[in-house]
Short mmCIF file of C-alpha atoms in Angstrom, two decimals:
data_model
loop_
_atom_site.label_atom_id
_atom_site.label_comp_id
_atom_site.label_asym_id
_atom_site.label_seq_id
_atom_site.Cartn_x
_atom_site.Cartn_y
_atom_site.Cartn_z
CA MET A 181 78.00 -217.05 148.34
CA LYS A 182 79.02 -215.00 151.46
CA SER A 183 82.70 -215.11 150.23
CA SER A 184 81.47 -213.75 147.09
CA ILE A 185 79.90 -210.89 148.44
CA ALA A 186 82.70 -210.08 150.74
CA LYS A 187 85.05 -210.16 147.66
CA ARG A 188 82.91 -207.63 145.77
CA VAL A 189 83.03 -205.31 148.85
CA LEU A 190 86.62 -205.63 149.23
CA VAL A 191 87.13 -204.77 145.29
CA ALA A 192 84.87 -201.95 145.42
CA ALA A 193 86.50 -200.47 148.76
CA ALA A 194 89.94 -200.75 147.10
CA ALA A 195 88.63 -198.98 144.05
CA GLY A 196 87.23 -196.25 146.36
CA LEU A 197 90.57 -195.79 147.81
CA ILE A 198 92.16 -195.66 144.46
CA SER A 199 89.92 -192.89 143.20
CA PHE A 200 90.15 -190.86 146.26
CA SER A 201 93.84 -190.82 146.23
CA ALA A 202 93.96 -189.88 142.77
CA VAL A 203 91.40 -186.77 143.40
CA ALA A 204 93.71 -186.04 146.43
CA GLN A 205 96.72 -185.68 144.27
CA GLU A 206 95.25 -183.44 141.96
CA LYS A 207 94.02 -181.29 144.52
CA ALA A 208 97.21 -181.09 145.56
CA ALA A 209 98.58 -180.31 142.22
CA SER A 210 96.10 -177.50 141.75
CA LEU A 211 96.97 -176.05 145.20
CA ASP A 212 100.58 -175.90 144.31
CA ASP A 213 99.87 -174.00 141.23
CA LEU A 214 97.79 -171.40 143.14
CA LEU A 215 100.17 -170.98 145.41
CA LYS A 216 102.82 -170.30 142.78
CA MET A 217 100.66 -168.07 141.15
CA VAL A 218 99.80 -165.78 144.51
CA GLN A 219 103.64 -165.74 144.92
CA GLN A 220 104.13 -164.35 141.53
CA SER A 221 101.52 -161.90 141.70
CA LYS A 222 102.82 -160.47 144.93
CA VAL A 223 106.38 -159.96 143.30
CA ALA A 224 104.66 -158.24 140.48
CA GLU A 225 102.77 -155.87 142.63
CA SER A 226 105.73 -155.22 144.67
CA LYS A 227 107.86 -154.44 141.85
CA GLU A 228 105.08 -151.97 140.54
CA HIS A 229 104.88 -150.31 143.97
CA LYS A 230 108.30 -149.80 144.06
CA GLN A 231 108.32 -148.05 140.57
CA ARG A 232 105.43 -145.84 141.57
CA GLU A 233 107.60 -144.84 144.74
CA ALA A 234 110.39 -143.86 142.88
CA GLU A 235 108.60 -141.86 140.36
CA PHE A 236 106.96 -139.95 143.42
CA ARG A 237 110.09 -139.33 145.22
CA ARG A 238 111.38 -137.76 141.69
CA GLN A 239 108.14 -135.59 141.27
CA LYS A 240 108.33 -134.59 144.99
CA ALA A 241 111.93 -133.08 144.35
CA ASN A 242 110.78 -131.24 141.27
CA GLN A 243 107.67 -129.95 142.88
CA GLN A 244 109.53 -127.20 144.67
CA SER A 245 111.05 -125.63 141.60
CA LEU A 246 107.56 -126.22 139.72
CA LEU A 247 106.07 -124.01 142.65
CA LYS A 248 108.56 -121.18 142.37
CA LYS A 249 108.21 -121.16 138.58
CA ALA A 250 104.51 -120.91 138.83
CA LYS A 251 104.62 -118.36 141.33
CA ASP A 252 107.14 -116.36 139.04
CA THR A 253 104.95 -116.53 136.42
CA ARG A 254 101.84 -115.20 138.15
CA THR A 255 103.90 -112.14 139.48
CA ALA A 256 105.03 -111.44 135.88
CA GLU A 257 101.64 -111.58 134.59
CA GLU A 258 100.34 -109.25 137.35
CA LYS A 259 102.92 -106.80 136.72
CA ARG A 260 102.09 -106.80 132.90
CA SER A 261 98.31 -106.52 133.46
CA ALA A 262 99.09 -103.44 135.90
CA GLU A 263 101.01 -101.91 132.93
CA LEU A 264 98.43 -102.66 130.43
CA GLU A 265 95.78 -101.14 132.36
CA LYS A 266 97.66 -98.10 132.81
CA LYS A 267 98.22 -97.97 129.34
CA TYR A 268 94.44 -98.66 128.45
CA GLN A 269 93.54 -95.74 130.56
CA GLU A 270 96.15 -93.32 129.15
CA GLN A 271 95.18 -94.20 125.77
CA GLU A 272 91.55 -93.68 126.67
CA VAL A 273 92.48 -90.41 127.85
CA ALA A 274 94.07 -89.73 124.54
CA VAL A 275 91.43 -91.04 122.81
CA ASP A 276 88.87 -88.70 124.47
CA GLN A 277 91.34 -85.87 123.41
CA LYS A 278 91.36 -86.78 119.85
CA ARG A 279 87.51 -87.02 119.90
CA GLN A 280 87.34 -83.50 121.15
CA GLN A 281 89.99 -82.31 118.85
CA LEU A 282 88.09 -83.85 115.94
CA ASP A 283 84.98 -82.28 117.25
CA GLU A 284 86.57 -79.08 117.20
CA ARG A 285 88.11 -79.37 113.96
CA LEU A 286 84.94 -80.56 112.19
CA GLY A 287 82.91 -77.60 113.50
CA SER A 288 80.00 -77.23 111.29
CA LEU A 289 81.27 -79.92 108.99
CA LYS A 290 79.76 -82.63 111.60
CA GLU A 291 76.27 -81.21 110.99
CA LEU A 292 77.13 -81.18 107.37
CA PHE A 293 78.12 -84.69 107.35
CA GLY A 294 74.99 -85.68 109.21
CA HIS A 295 73.08 -84.06 106.46
CA MET A 296 74.96 -85.69 103.80
CA SER A 297 74.36 -89.15 105.56
CA SER A 298 70.53 -88.60 105.56
CA THR A 299 70.85 -87.44 101.96
CA ALA A 300 72.70 -90.46 100.79
CA ALA A 301 70.52 -93.03 102.79
CA ASP A 302 67.59 -91.32 100.95
CA LEU A 303 69.07 -91.53 97.53
CA ARG A 304 70.09 -95.06 98.26
CA SER A 305 66.39 -95.89 98.94
CA ASN A 306 65.22 -93.98 95.95
CA ILE A 307 67.66 -95.67 93.51
CA GLY A 308 66.81 -98.88 94.79
CA SER A 309 63.54 -98.76 93.07
CA SER A 310 64.18 -95.98 90.56
CA LEU A 311 63.60 -97.05 86.87
CA VAL A 312 66.58 -94.74 86.14
CA SER A 313 68.81 -97.68 87.56
CA ALA A 314 68.07 -99.57 84.52
CA GLN A 315 69.74 -96.97 82.52
CA TYR A 316 72.35 -96.30 84.99
CA PRO A 317 72.99 -99.52 86.95
CA ASN A 318 75.54 -100.09 89.86
CA ARG A 319 74.81 -96.52 91.40
CA THR A 320 74.32 -98.43 94.78
CA GLU A 321 77.93 -99.62 95.33
CA PHE A 322 79.06 -96.10 95.54
CA ILE A 323 76.11 -94.83 97.92
CA ASP A 324 77.08 -97.87 100.16
CA GLY A 325 80.57 -97.22 100.26
CA LEU A 326 79.86 -93.46 101.09
CA LEU A 327 77.61 -94.44 103.90
CA ALA A 328 80.19 -96.70 105.32
CA LYS A 329 82.40 -93.81 105.52
CA MET A 330 80.33 -91.44 107.09
CA ASN A 331 79.21 -93.77 109.69
CA SER A 332 82.69 -94.40 110.50
CA ALA A 333 84.73 -92.58 113.10
CA THR A 334 88.03 -93.10 111.41
CA LYS A 335 87.24 -92.21 107.92
CA LEU A 336 85.84 -89.02 105.98
CA PRO A 337 84.56 -88.66 102.47
CA THR A 338 86.92 -86.96 100.10
CA ILE A 339 85.77 -83.79 98.18
CA GLU A 340 85.19 -86.14 94.82
CA GLU A 341 82.79 -88.29 96.85
CA ILE A 342 80.88 -85.63 98.04
CA GLU A 343 81.02 -83.96 94.40
CA ARG A 344 79.58 -87.41 92.94
CA LEU A 345 76.74 -87.38 95.69
CA TRP A 346 75.46 -83.98 94.60
CA PHE A 347 75.85 -85.16 91.19
CA GLU A 348 73.95 -88.25 91.45
CA VAL A 349 71.01 -86.66 93.31
CA GLN A 350 70.79 -83.92 90.45
CA ARG A 351 71.00 -86.63 87.78
CA GLU A 352 68.37 -88.65 89.61
CA THR A 353 66.08 -85.73 89.71
CA LEU A 354 66.75 -84.32 85.91
CA GLU A 355 66.28 -88.23 84.50
CA SER A 356 62.98 -88.69 86.41
CA GLY A 357 61.74 -85.90 83.98
CA LYS A 358 63.08 -87.32 80.80
CA VAL A 359 61.63 -89.40 78.02
CA VAL A 360 64.89 -91.20 76.58
CA LYS A 361 65.73 -94.47 74.58
CA PHE A 362 68.66 -96.90 75.15
CA ASN A 363 69.46 -100.34 74.54
CA ALA A 364 69.35 -102.96 77.26
CA THR A 365 68.58 -106.86 77.67
CA VAL A 366 64.90 -107.54 77.81
CA ILE A 367 63.74 -111.11 79.29
CA LYS A 368 60.81 -112.37 77.53
CA PRO A 369 57.84 -114.37 79.01
CA ASN A 370 59.35 -117.44 77.39
CA GLY A 371 62.46 -116.85 79.30
CA GLU A 372 64.61 -116.04 76.08
CA GLN A 373 66.75 -112.76 76.24
CA ALA A 374 66.90 -110.03 73.70
CA GLN A 375 68.96 -106.99 73.32
CA GLN A 376 66.47 -104.29 72.13
CA GLU A 377 65.83 -100.65 72.29
CA VAL A 378 64.25 -99.32 75.51
CA VAL A 379 62.08 -96.30 76.13
CA ARG A 380 62.07 -94.78 79.60
CA VAL A 381 59.31 -92.38 80.26
CA GLY A 382 60.88 -90.39 83.47
CA ASN A 383 60.30 -92.88 86.29
CA PHE A 384 56.82 -93.89 85.18
CA ASN A 385 57.19 -96.64 82.82
CA LEU A 386 59.59 -98.73 80.49
CA VAL A 387 58.34 -100.00 77.23
CA SER A 388 60.02 -101.77 74.32
CA ASN A 389 58.45 -102.86 71.06
CA GLY A 390 54.92 -102.11 72.39
CA LYS A 391 55.41 -103.81 75.35
CA TYR A 392 55.40 -102.56 79.04
CA LEU A 393 58.57 -103.84 81.06
CA GLU A 394 59.13 -104.25 84.80
CA MET A 395 62.51 -103.96 86.66
CA ASN A 396 63.49 -106.69 89.18
CA ASP A 397 65.71 -106.17 92.31
CA ALA A 398 68.79 -107.10 90.20
CA TYR A 399 67.78 -104.34 87.60
CA GLN A 400 66.98 -106.54 85.11
CA LEU A 401 64.28 -105.67 82.30
CA ALA A 402 61.56 -108.17 81.88
CA GLU A 403 58.18 -108.20 79.82
CA LEU A 404 55.12 -108.19 81.88
CA ILE A 405 53.33 -111.59 81.28
CA ARG A 406 50.19 -109.73 81.14
CA GLN A 407 49.83 -106.64 79.07
CA PRO A 408 47.57 -103.61 79.46
CA ASP A 409 44.56 -103.04 76.33
CA ALA A 410 45.87 -103.02 72.80
CA SER A 411 45.10 -99.44 72.73
CA PHE A 412 47.82 -98.81 75.44
CA GLN A 413 50.46 -101.16 73.56
CA LYS A 414 49.67 -99.19 70.26
CA MET A 415 50.40 -95.68 71.96
CA ALA A 416 53.66 -97.32 73.44
CA GLU A 417 54.70 -98.34 69.75
CA GLY A 418 53.78 -94.83 68.65
CA LEU A 419 55.95 -93.23 71.42
CA GLN A 420 59.01 -95.36 70.45
CA ALA A 421 58.52 -94.57 66.77
CA SER A 422 58.43 -90.79 67.38
CA THR A 423 61.53 -88.67 67.43
CA ALA A 424 59.92 -85.33 68.17
CA GLY A 425 56.94 -83.70 69.39
CA PHE A 426 54.04 -85.06 71.64
CA SER A 427 52.78 -88.54 71.77
CA ALA A 428 49.81 -90.16 73.56
CA PHE A 429 51.00 -92.49 75.96
CA GLY A 430 49.27 -94.43 79.03
CA VAL A 431 51.44 -93.59 82.07
CA ASP A 432 51.31 -95.31 85.29
CA PRO A 433 50.95 -92.79 88.19
CA THR A 434 52.29 -94.99 90.61
CA GLY A 435 55.42 -95.75 88.52
CA PRO A 436 57.80 -94.01 90.90
CA THR A 437 56.66 -95.93 93.93
CA GLY A 438 56.47 -99.51 92.44
CA GLY A 439 53.71 -99.44 89.80
CA SER A 440 51.15 -100.97 91.89
CA TYR A 441 48.17 -99.25 89.76
CA LEU A 442 49.60 -100.80 86.40
CA LYS A 443 50.06 -104.24 88.15
CA ALA A 444 46.27 -104.01 89.68
CA MET A 445 44.82 -103.10 86.30
CA ILE A 446 46.49 -105.84 84.27
CA ASN A 447 45.96 -108.39 86.76
CA SER A 448 42.27 -107.69 86.92
CA PRO A 449 40.52 -110.34 85.15
CA ASP A 450 38.56 -109.76 82.21
CA ILE A 451 35.01 -110.61 81.50
CA VAL A 452 35.75 -114.03 80.21
CA GLU A 453 38.09 -114.89 83.25
CA ARG A 454 35.34 -113.57 85.63
CA TRP A 455 32.76 -115.87 83.69
CA HIS A 456 34.83 -118.71 84.25
CA GLN A 457 35.15 -117.83 87.89
CA GLY A 458 31.62 -118.88 88.30
CA ASP A 459 32.59 -122.36 87.59
CA ILE A 460 29.81 -125.11 87.13
CA VAL A 461 26.69 -122.86 88.67
CA GLY A 462 28.09 -120.21 86.32
CA TYR A 463 27.85 -122.14 83.32
CA ILE A 464 24.45 -123.58 84.12
CA ILE A 465 23.30 -120.16 84.76
CA THR A 466 24.71 -118.96 81.30
CA ALA A 467 23.18 -121.90 79.41
CA VAL A 468 19.64 -121.08 81.11
CA GLY A 469 19.97 -117.41 80.03
CA VAL A 470 21.16 -118.18 76.34
CA PHE A 471 17.91 -120.51 76.36
CA ALA A 472 15.54 -117.82 77.69
CA MET A 473 16.93 -115.37 75.05
CA LEU A 474 16.36 -117.74 72.10
CA LEU A 475 12.97 -118.78 73.54
CA ALA A 476 12.09 -115.16 73.97
CA ILE A 477 13.32 -114.06 70.47
CA PHE A 478 11.76 -117.14 68.65
CA ARG A 479 8.15 -116.36 70.55
CA LEU A 480 8.65 -112.45 69.37
CA ILE A 481 9.22 -113.61 65.97
CA VAL A 482 6.32 -115.85 65.98
CA LEU A 483 3.56 -113.44 67.66
CA THR A 484 5.11 -110.70 65.40
CA GLY A 485 4.06 -112.87 62.45
CA VAL A 486 0.75 -113.94 63.88
CA SER A 487 -0.16 -110.19 64.74
CA ALA A 488 0.86 -109.36 61.13
CA LYS A 489 -1.74 -111.73 59.86
CA VAL A 490 -4.53 -111.04 62.35
CA ASN A 491 -4.15 -107.45 61.20
CA ALA A 492 -4.58 -108.68 57.55
CA GLN A 493 -7.60 -110.48 58.61
CA LEU A 494 -9.05 -107.39 59.80
CA ARG A 495 -8.88 -105.87 56.59
CA SER A 496 -10.43 -108.82 55.13
CA SER A 497 -14.05 -109.95 55.00
CA THR A 498 -13.56 -113.66 54.27
CA PRO A 499 -12.27 -115.93 57.23
CA ASN A 500 -8.45 -117.34 56.39
CA THR A 501 -7.50 -120.39 58.64
CA ASN A 502 -3.96 -119.54 58.52
CA ASN A 503 -4.36 -117.00 61.51
CA PRO A 504 -6.34 -117.32 64.94
CA LEU A 505 -8.64 -114.69 63.94
CA GLY A 506 -9.61 -116.28 60.78
CA ARG A 507 -10.12 -119.51 62.49
CA VAL A 508 -12.36 -117.62 65.23
CA LEU A 509 -14.47 -116.12 62.29
CA ALA A 510 -14.64 -119.52 60.76
CA VAL A 511 -16.26 -120.99 63.66
CA ALA A 512 -18.86 -118.08 63.74
CA GLU A 513 -19.56 -118.55 59.87
CA GLU A 514 -20.17 -122.37 60.69
CA ASN A 515 -22.70 -121.50 63.34
CA LYS A 516 -24.67 -118.78 61.77
CA GLY A 517 -28.26 -120.42 62.67
CA VAL A 518 -27.63 -121.16 66.08
CA ASP A 519 -28.92 -119.25 69.16
CA GLY A 520 -27.07 -116.52 70.74
CA GLU A 521 -25.97 -118.37 73.77
CA THR A 522 -24.82 -121.26 71.90
CA LEU A 523 -22.86 -119.15 69.48
CA GLU A 524 -21.34 -117.37 72.55
CA LEU A 525 -20.05 -120.68 74.00
CA LYS A 526 -18.71 -121.75 70.17
CA MET A 527 -16.95 -118.56 70.07
CA GLU A 528 -15.33 -118.61 73.58
CA GLU A 529 -14.35 -122.19 72.99
CA ALA A 530 -12.64 -121.22 69.63
CA VAL A 531 -10.79 -118.50 71.59
CA LEU A 532 -9.58 -120.87 74.25
CA LYS A 533 -8.25 -123.09 71.81
CA GLU A 534 -6.19 -120.34 70.23
CA ARG A 535 -4.87 -119.30 73.52
CA PRO A 536 -2.14 -121.94 74.37
CA ALA A 537 -0.48 -121.46 71.10
CA ILE A 538 -0.44 -117.81 71.49
CA GLU A 539 0.74 -117.87 75.29
CA SER A 540 3.37 -120.67 74.43
CA GLY A 541 6.52 -119.92 76.37
CA LEU A 542 5.61 -117.12 78.68
CA ASN A 543 5.36 -119.31 81.51
CA LEU A 544 8.91 -120.71 81.21
CA LEU A 545 10.21 -117.37 80.43
CA LYS A 546 8.69 -116.03 83.92
CA ILE A 547 10.10 -119.26 85.67
CA ILE A 548 13.80 -118.51 84.24
CA ALA A 549 13.57 -115.03 85.45
CA MET A 550 12.89 -116.13 88.71
CA VAL A 551 15.14 -119.22 89.05
CA ALA A 552 18.17 -117.26 87.65
CA PRO A 553 18.70 -115.16 90.87
CA LEU A 554 18.34 -118.27 92.91
CA LEU A 555 20.97 -120.27 91.10
CA GLY A 556 23.01 -117.14 91.36
CA LEU A 557 22.51 -116.99 95.10
CA LEU A 558 23.35 -120.92 95.28
CA GLY A 559 26.75 -120.20 93.56
CA THR A 560 27.54 -117.47 95.75
CA VAL A 561 27.01 -119.30 99.11
CA THR A 562 29.03 -122.60 97.72
CA GLY A 563 31.63 -120.12 96.91
CA MET A 564 31.78 -118.61 100.28
CA ILE A 565 31.96 -122.01 101.70
CA VAL A 566 34.72 -122.70 99.85
CA THR A 567 36.54 -119.41 100.74
CA PHE A 568 35.82 -120.03 104.53
CA GLN A 569 37.35 -123.43 104.22
CA ALA A 570 40.32 -122.00 102.75
CA ILE A 571 40.48 -119.69 105.67
CA THR A 572 40.32 -122.37 108.21
CA ILE A 573 42.97 -124.26 106.67
CA PHE A 574 45.58 -121.38 105.59
CA GLY A 575 44.29 -118.73 108.05
CA ALA A 576 43.18 -115.26 107.28
CA GLY A 577 46.76 -113.49 106.86
CA ASP A 578 46.03 -112.52 103.43
CA PRO A 579 43.22 -110.32 102.79
CA LYS A 580 43.70 -110.14 99.10
CA ALA A 581 43.39 -114.09 98.71
CA MET A 582 40.20 -113.74 100.99
CA ALA A 583 38.77 -110.88 99.06
CA GLY A 584 39.41 -112.78 95.65
CA GLY A 585 37.42 -115.76 97.05
CA ILE A 586 34.64 -113.67 97.69
CA SER A 587 34.83 -111.98 94.60
CA SER A 588 34.76 -115.27 92.72
CA ALA A 589 31.74 -116.35 94.81
CA LEU A 590 29.81 -113.11 94.00
CA ILE A 591 30.05 -113.68 90.10
CA THR A 592 27.40 -116.28 90.17
CA THR A 593 24.86 -113.56 91.63
CA VAL A 594 25.89 -111.31 89.03
CA LEU A 595 25.56 -113.81 86.25
CA GLY A 596 21.92 -114.71 87.71
CA LEU A 597 20.99 -111.15 87.69
CA CYS A 598 22.36 -110.45 84.06
CA VAL A 599 20.21 -113.45 83.16
CA ALA A 600 16.97 -112.64 85.02
CA ILE A 601 16.87 -108.85 84.25
CA PRO A 602 16.80 -109.11 80.15
CA THR A 603 14.38 -112.31 80.73
CA VAL A 604 12.05 -110.09 82.40
CA LEU A 605 12.07 -107.57 80.12
CA MET A 606 11.69 -109.76 77.14
CA HIS A 607 8.83 -111.66 78.94
CA THR A 608 7.13 -108.38 79.23
CA ILE A 609 7.71 -107.70 75.35
CA VAL A 610 6.37 -111.05 74.42
CA ASN A 611 3.41 -111.02 77.11
CA ALA A 612 2.44 -107.58 75.54
CA ARG A 613 2.48 -108.86 71.98
CA ALA A 614 0.50 -112.18 72.87
CA LYS A 615 -2.18 -110.10 74.99
CA ARG A 616 -2.72 -107.95 71.89
CA VAL A 617 -3.47 -111.00 69.71
CA LEU A 618 -5.78 -112.33 72.33
CA HIS A 619 -7.44 -108.89 72.84
CA ILE A 620 -8.16 -108.80 69.27
CA LEU A 621 -9.91 -112.43 69.19
CA GLU A 622 -11.96 -111.77 72.19
CA GLU A 623 -13.10 -108.06 70.88
CA GLN A 624 -14.22 -109.74 67.62
CA SER A 625 -15.98 -112.64 69.05
CA ALA A 626 -17.62 -110.34 71.70
CA GLY A 627 -18.68 -108.38 68.33
CA ILE A 628 -20.06 -111.43 66.46
CA VAL A 629 -22.17 -112.44 69.50
CA ALA A 630 -23.60 -108.91 70.06
CA GLU A 631 -24.41 -108.42 66.28
CA ASN A 632 -26.04 -112.04 66.14
CA ALA A 633 -28.22 -111.08 69.23
CA GLU A 634 -29.23 -108.03 67.65
CA ARG A 635 -30.51 -110.10 64.60
CA LYS A 636 -32.34 -112.34 66.70
#
């Protein structure tokens, strides 16, 4: 057994020696390769260094020539800079002399050109918004060119340009006082364009086929989307159809400054549009007002008929049950034999039975007259809330928008008052009719009781 163990140990030792020798051989091979690689890299680096050294030596040889060239260039540029500076100073002196010479030669013309520049600038501003430009377009191009020349230090306007400036000033003045007709392209509200005759009333208004026109920044004519009242349009048609004499016409006095009055007038909402501004509260107030008027008219008609029947009963000695007085008198006829106190109670009871039918609807009219202003106030408050919410979101930069919101909010108050005032008046009239009938009933009842007391 010992011999077998010894054999195994020897075999293992032999295997270990063999493997160690193999590893050693591999390591030796890898070290040899590494050594060769180091030698090769050294050779490559030394070759590259040699190339760099050779390049540096060549450049060093050229440095002196490059330095000399740079110094020569600097010297030449300094000399050129000195010459240019000297030339600049000489030219500056010459320019000053030329300017003095120009000022001397211009003399009073310099002041004239200043006035011309001011006149041309004013004319340019007027032409830009003048309705005369619809008939005579493209005048601004000449004015712009003339202004550019007069503002230039090297150019002067010609005699022809000065004369044309005077002509344009005179033409603008004269055309502003004329009523003329000319053909132009008009843009319809639906976007279509049509060639038609246009009447220009000075510098105030443009009309065509009874429609008022406006001019945009491109000197294009377009019909106003909202037109003035039909009476003004009819006058515009009459003016276009006339050939001589005088014609009535609605002129916008702010026409030369942009026509703000006409725009404000036609953009103002009419009665129906203002009624719609009241929104749901306005509709409720209107419905309540219509109901109150119908009720008041109905009660007025009924009481008028009752009053007529009561008057007829006063002239008759026979009670007729088709009217309140007849029914009260019938009660007196039925209770002729009773004592005075009982008759008085019967008569009062008969009058009380007639009172509800006679006074029907009066309390409702009174309630409507009181509630309508409160509904208007409710609509105004809710409208102001909406307006202030809009101001919170968008700011108060546009006073027109804020004023428009407040105006719409106040519409409901106006509607409430418009309902309350007629309702109060109708209530007063209806109540007076009812009181008259009741007064007759009470008067006749008291007379019958007093007559019965005298007989007793």
